[in-house]
Short mmCIF file of C-alpha atoms in Angstrom, two decimals:
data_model
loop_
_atom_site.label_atom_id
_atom_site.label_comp_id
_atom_site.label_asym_id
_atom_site.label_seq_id
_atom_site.Cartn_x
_atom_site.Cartn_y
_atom_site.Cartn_z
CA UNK A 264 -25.05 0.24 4.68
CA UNK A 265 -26.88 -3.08 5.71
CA UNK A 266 -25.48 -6.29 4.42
CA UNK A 267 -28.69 -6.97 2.15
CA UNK A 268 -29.62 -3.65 1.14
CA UNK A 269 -30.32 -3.83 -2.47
CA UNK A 270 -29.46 -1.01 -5.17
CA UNK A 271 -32.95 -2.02 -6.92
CA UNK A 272 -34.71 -1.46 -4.01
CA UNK A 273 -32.93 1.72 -2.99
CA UNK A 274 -32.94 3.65 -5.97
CA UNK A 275 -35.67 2.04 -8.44
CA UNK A 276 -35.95 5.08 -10.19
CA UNK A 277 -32.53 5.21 -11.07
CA UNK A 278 -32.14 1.87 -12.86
CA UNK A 279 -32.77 2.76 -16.24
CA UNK A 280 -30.22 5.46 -15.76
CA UNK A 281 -27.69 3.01 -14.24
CA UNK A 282 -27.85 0.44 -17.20
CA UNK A 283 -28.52 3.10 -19.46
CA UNK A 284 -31.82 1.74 -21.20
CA UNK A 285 -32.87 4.55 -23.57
CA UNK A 286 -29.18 4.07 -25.10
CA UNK A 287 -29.56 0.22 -24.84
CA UNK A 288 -33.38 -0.04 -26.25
CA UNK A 289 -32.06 0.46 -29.90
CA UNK A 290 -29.69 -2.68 -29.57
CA UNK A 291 -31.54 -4.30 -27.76
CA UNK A 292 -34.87 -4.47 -30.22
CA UNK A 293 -32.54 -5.89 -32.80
CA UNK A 294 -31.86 -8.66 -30.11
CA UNK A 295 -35.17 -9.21 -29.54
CA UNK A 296 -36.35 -9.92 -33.16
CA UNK A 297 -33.19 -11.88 -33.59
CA UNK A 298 -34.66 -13.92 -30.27
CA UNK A 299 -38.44 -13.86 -32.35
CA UNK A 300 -36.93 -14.84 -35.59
CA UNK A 301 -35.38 -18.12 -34.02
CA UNK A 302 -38.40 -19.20 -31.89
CA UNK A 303 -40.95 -17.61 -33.12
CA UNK A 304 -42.92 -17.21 -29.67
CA UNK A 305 -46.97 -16.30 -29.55
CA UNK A 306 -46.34 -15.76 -25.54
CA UNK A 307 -43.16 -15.02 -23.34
CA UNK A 308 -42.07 -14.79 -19.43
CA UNK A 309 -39.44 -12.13 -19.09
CA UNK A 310 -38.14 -13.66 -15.85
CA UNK A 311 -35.85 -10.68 -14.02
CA UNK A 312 -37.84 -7.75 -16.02
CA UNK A 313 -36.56 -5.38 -14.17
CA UNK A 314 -38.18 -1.83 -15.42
CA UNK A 315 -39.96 -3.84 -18.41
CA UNK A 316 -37.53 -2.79 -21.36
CA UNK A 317 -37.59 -6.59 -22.70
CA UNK A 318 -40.75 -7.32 -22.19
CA UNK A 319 -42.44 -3.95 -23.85
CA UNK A 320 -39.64 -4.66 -26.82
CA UNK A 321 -41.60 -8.28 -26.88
CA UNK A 322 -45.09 -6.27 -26.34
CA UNK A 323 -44.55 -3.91 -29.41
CA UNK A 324 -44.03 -6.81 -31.36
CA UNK A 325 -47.89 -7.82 -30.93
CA UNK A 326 -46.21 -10.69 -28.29
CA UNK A 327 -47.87 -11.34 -25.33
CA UNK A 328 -45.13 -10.61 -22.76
CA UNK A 329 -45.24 -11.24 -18.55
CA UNK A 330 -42.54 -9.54 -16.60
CA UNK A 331 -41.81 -10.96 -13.48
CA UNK A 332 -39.24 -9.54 -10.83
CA UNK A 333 -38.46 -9.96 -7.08
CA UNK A 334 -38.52 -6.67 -6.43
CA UNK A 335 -41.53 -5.12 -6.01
CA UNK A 336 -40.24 -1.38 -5.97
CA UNK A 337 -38.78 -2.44 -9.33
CA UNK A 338 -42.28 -3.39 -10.13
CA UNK A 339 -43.74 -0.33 -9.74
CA UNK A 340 -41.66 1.34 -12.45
CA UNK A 341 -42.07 -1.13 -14.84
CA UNK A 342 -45.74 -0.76 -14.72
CA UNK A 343 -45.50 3.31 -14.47
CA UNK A 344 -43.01 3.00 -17.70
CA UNK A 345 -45.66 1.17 -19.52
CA UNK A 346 -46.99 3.98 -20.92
CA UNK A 347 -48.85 2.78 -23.99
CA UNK A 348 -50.78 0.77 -21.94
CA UNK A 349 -50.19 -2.15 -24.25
CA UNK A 350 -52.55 -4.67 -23.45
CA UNK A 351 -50.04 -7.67 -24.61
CA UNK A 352 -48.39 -7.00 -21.57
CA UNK A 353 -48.26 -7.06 -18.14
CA UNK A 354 -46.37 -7.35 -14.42
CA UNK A 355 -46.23 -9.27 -11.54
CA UNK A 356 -44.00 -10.34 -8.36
CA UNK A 357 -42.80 -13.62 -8.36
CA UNK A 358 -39.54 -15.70 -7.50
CA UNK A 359 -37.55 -17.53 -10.01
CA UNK A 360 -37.66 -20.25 -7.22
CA UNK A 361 -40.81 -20.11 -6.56
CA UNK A 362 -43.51 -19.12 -9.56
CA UNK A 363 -46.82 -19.54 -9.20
CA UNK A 364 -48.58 -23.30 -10.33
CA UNK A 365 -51.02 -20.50 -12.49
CA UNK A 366 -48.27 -19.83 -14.64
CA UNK A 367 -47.21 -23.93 -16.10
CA UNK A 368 -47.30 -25.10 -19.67
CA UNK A 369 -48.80 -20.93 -20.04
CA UNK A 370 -45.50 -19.54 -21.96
CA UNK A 371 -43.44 -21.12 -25.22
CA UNK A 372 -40.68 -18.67 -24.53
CA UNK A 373 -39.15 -18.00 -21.07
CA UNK A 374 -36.02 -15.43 -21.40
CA UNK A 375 -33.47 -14.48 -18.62
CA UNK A 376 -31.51 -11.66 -19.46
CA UNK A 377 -29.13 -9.37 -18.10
CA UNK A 378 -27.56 -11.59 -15.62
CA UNK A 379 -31.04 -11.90 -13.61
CA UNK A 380 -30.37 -15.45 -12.71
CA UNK A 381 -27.34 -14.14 -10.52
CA UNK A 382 -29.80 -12.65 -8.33
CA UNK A 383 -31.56 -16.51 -6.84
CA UNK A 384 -27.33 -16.96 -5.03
CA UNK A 385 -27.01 -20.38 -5.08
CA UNK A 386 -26.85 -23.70 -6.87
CA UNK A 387 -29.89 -24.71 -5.47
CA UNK A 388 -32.10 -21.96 -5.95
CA UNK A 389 -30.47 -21.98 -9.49
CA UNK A 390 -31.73 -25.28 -9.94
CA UNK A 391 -35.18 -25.04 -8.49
CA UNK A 392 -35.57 -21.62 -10.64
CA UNK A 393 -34.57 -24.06 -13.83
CA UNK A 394 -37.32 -26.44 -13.31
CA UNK A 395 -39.61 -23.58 -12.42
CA UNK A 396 -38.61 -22.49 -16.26
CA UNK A 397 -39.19 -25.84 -17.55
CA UNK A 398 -42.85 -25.81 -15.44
CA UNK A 399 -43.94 -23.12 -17.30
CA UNK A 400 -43.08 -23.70 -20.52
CA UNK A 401 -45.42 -25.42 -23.13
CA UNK A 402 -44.12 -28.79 -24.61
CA UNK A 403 -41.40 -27.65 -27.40
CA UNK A 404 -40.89 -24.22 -25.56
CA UNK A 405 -37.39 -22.72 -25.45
CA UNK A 406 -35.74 -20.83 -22.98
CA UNK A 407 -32.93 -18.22 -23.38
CA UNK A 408 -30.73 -17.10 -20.26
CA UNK A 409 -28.01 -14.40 -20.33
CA UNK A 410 -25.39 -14.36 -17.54
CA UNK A 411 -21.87 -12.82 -17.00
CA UNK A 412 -19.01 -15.76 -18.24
CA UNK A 413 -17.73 -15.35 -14.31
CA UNK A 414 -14.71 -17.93 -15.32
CA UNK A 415 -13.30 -15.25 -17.77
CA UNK A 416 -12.53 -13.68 -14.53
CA UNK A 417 -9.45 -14.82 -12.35
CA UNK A 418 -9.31 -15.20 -8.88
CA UNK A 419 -9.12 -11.56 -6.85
CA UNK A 420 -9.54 -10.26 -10.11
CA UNK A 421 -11.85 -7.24 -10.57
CA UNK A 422 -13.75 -7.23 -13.79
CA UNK A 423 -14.99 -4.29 -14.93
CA UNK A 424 -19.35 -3.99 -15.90
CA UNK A 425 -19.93 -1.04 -16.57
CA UNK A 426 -19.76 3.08 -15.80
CA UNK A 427 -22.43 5.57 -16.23
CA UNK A 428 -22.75 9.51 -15.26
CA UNK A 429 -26.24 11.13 -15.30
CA UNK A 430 -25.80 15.01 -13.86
CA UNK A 431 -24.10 14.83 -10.98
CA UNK A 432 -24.83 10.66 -10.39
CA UNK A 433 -21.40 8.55 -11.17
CA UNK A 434 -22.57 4.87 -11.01
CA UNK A 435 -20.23 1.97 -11.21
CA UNK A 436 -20.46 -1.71 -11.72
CA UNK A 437 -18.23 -4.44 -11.05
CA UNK A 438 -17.27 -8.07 -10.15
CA UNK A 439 -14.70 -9.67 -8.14
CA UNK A 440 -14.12 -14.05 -7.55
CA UNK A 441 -13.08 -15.69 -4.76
CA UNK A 442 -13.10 -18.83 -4.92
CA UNK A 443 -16.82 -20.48 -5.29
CA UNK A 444 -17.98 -16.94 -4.67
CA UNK A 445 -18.64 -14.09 -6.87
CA UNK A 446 -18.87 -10.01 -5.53
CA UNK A 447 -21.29 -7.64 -7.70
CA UNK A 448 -20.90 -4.23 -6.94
CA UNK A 449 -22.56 -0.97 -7.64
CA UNK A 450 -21.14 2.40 -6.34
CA UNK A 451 -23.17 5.44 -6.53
CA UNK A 452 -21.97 9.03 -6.19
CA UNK A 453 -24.20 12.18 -5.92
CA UNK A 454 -21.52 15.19 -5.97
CA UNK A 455 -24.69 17.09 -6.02
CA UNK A 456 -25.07 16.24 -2.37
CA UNK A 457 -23.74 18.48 0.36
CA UNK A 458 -21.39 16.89 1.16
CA UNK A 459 -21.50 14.43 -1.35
CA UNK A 460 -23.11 11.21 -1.02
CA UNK A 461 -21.34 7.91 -1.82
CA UNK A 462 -22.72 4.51 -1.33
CA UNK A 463 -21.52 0.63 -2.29
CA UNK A 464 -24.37 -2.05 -2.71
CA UNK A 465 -22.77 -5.42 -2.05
CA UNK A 466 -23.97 -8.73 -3.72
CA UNK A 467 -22.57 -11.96 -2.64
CA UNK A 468 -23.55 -14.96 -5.59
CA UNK A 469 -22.32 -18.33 -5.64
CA UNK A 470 -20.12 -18.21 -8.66
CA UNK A 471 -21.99 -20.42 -11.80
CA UNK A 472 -19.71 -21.90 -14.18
CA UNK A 473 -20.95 -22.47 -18.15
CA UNK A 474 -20.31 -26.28 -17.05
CA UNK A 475 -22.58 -25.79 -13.91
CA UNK A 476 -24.82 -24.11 -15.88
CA UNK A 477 -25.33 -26.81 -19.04
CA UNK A 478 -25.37 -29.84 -16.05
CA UNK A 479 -28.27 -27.60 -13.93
CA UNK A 480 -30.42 -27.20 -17.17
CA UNK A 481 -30.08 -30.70 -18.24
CA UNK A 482 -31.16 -31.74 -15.07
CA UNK A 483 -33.99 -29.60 -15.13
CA UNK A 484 -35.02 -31.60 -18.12
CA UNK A 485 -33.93 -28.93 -20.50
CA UNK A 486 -32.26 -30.69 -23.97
CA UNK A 487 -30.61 -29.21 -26.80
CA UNK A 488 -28.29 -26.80 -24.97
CA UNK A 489 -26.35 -24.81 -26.74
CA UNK A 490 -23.97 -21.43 -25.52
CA UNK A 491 -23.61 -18.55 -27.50
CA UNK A 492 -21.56 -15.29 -26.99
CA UNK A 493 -24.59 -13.19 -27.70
CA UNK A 494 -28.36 -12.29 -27.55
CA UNK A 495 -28.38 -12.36 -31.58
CA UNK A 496 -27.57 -16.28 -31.26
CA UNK A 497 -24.61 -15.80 -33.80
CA UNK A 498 -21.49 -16.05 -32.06
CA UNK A 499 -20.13 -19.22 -30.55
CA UNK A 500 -19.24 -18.96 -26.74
CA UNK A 501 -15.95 -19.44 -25.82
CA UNK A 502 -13.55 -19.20 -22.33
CA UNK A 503 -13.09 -15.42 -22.87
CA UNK A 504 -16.31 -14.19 -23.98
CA UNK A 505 -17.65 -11.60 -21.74
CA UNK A 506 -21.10 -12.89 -21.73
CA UNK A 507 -22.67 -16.59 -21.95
CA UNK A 508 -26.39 -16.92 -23.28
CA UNK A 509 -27.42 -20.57 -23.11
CA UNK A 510 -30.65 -21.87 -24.83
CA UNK A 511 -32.61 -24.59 -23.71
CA UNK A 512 -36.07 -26.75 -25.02
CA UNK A 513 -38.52 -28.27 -23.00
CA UNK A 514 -39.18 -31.85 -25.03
CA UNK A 515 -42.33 -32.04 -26.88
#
């Protein structure tokens, strides 16, 4: 296995099946409209879109949605899933770090879900991708970013993500600290195979703190941050919640 080969890139058919989406789409629309009932957003960037489940959820409720991802395999079956051909939505490749100067003041929402901001490695590229977020939005704009709460895991700890079988596929996720660095994993098993196939994708992350993460958006020129402990906005972070969502607004 190469040092930067990338699960999404490998297998992009197999991501839906991985984070199982069909099972997650039903939560995740009440999410959404939790997400449109506190912002009440006319047009949205779905930065990290992976296969387009957020952004179609955003779509279908007559919102004009743009998925962006860096991975343009990724890409490909987000636009093939889009199926309805809803014309309030649409695709394209772009870097958190680098977005295109098309795209400022264009959205009042930008969201960040599913840990997608892991995925620019390192304070700096989390910081440019912040003011890229900030760039885009309209004055009075929000954004909403998801992440893993990485301190809720101790050092050489491994933290459990997630498991998920699919035939004869056995996928795993994990995370693992050491010191200012964070491990993602993802193991995949085909006991279909002859013999069977097993594989570990590798991510190495700088390891983002909530702290590091309130300081970088306030000196993006985000303001009224606040963390929550989920996408519905209702539950107030704390050290052991499993996930930290942190909302920003661009000032008016």
């Amino acid at each position: 296995m190469g040092r930067n080969k990338s699960f999404f890139d490998t297998y992009p058919d197999e991501y839906d099946i991985l984070t199982n989406a069909t099972e997650r789409a039903k939560m995740h629309r009440k999410e959404v409209r939790a997400i449109i009932e506190k912002f009440k957003p006319k047009a949205v960037l779905d930065a990290g879109c992976a296969t387009g489940l957020t952004s179609r959820l955003f779509a279908a409720e007559s919102i004009s949605a743009t998925g962006i991802d860096r991975s343009k395999a990724i890409l490909e079956v987000a636009r093939s899933n889009d199926w309805l051909n809803n014309n309030m939505l649409s695709f394209r490749h772009a870097h958190f770090e680098d977005l295109p100067k098309a795209m400022r003041e264009r959205f009042d929402l930008v969201v960040c879900l599913a840990n997608s901001i892991s995925g620019v490695g390192t304070v700096a590229n989390l910081r440019r991708s912040l003011r890229n977020f900030l760039a885009v939005l309209t004055p009075g704009g929000h954004l909403v970013l998801q992440m893993l709460n990485y301190t809720a895991i101790r050092e050489g700890e491994v933290m459990p993500i997630k498991a998920t079988k699919h035939g004869t596929l056995v996928y795993e996720r994990f995370s693992e600290r050491r010191g200012r660095k964070l491990y993602l994993y993802i193991t995949r098993l085909d006991y279909g195979a002859k013999p069977p196939a097993f594989e570990i994708f590798k991510h190495e992350i700088d390891n983002f703190s909530p702290e590091q993460m309130s300081d970088s958006m306030k000196l993006a020129g985000f303001t009224g941050i606040k963390r929550y402990a989920d996408l519905f906005l209702s539950r107030r972070f704390g050290k052991s919640s499993r996930d930290l969502v942190i909302t920003g607004r661009k000032p008016a």
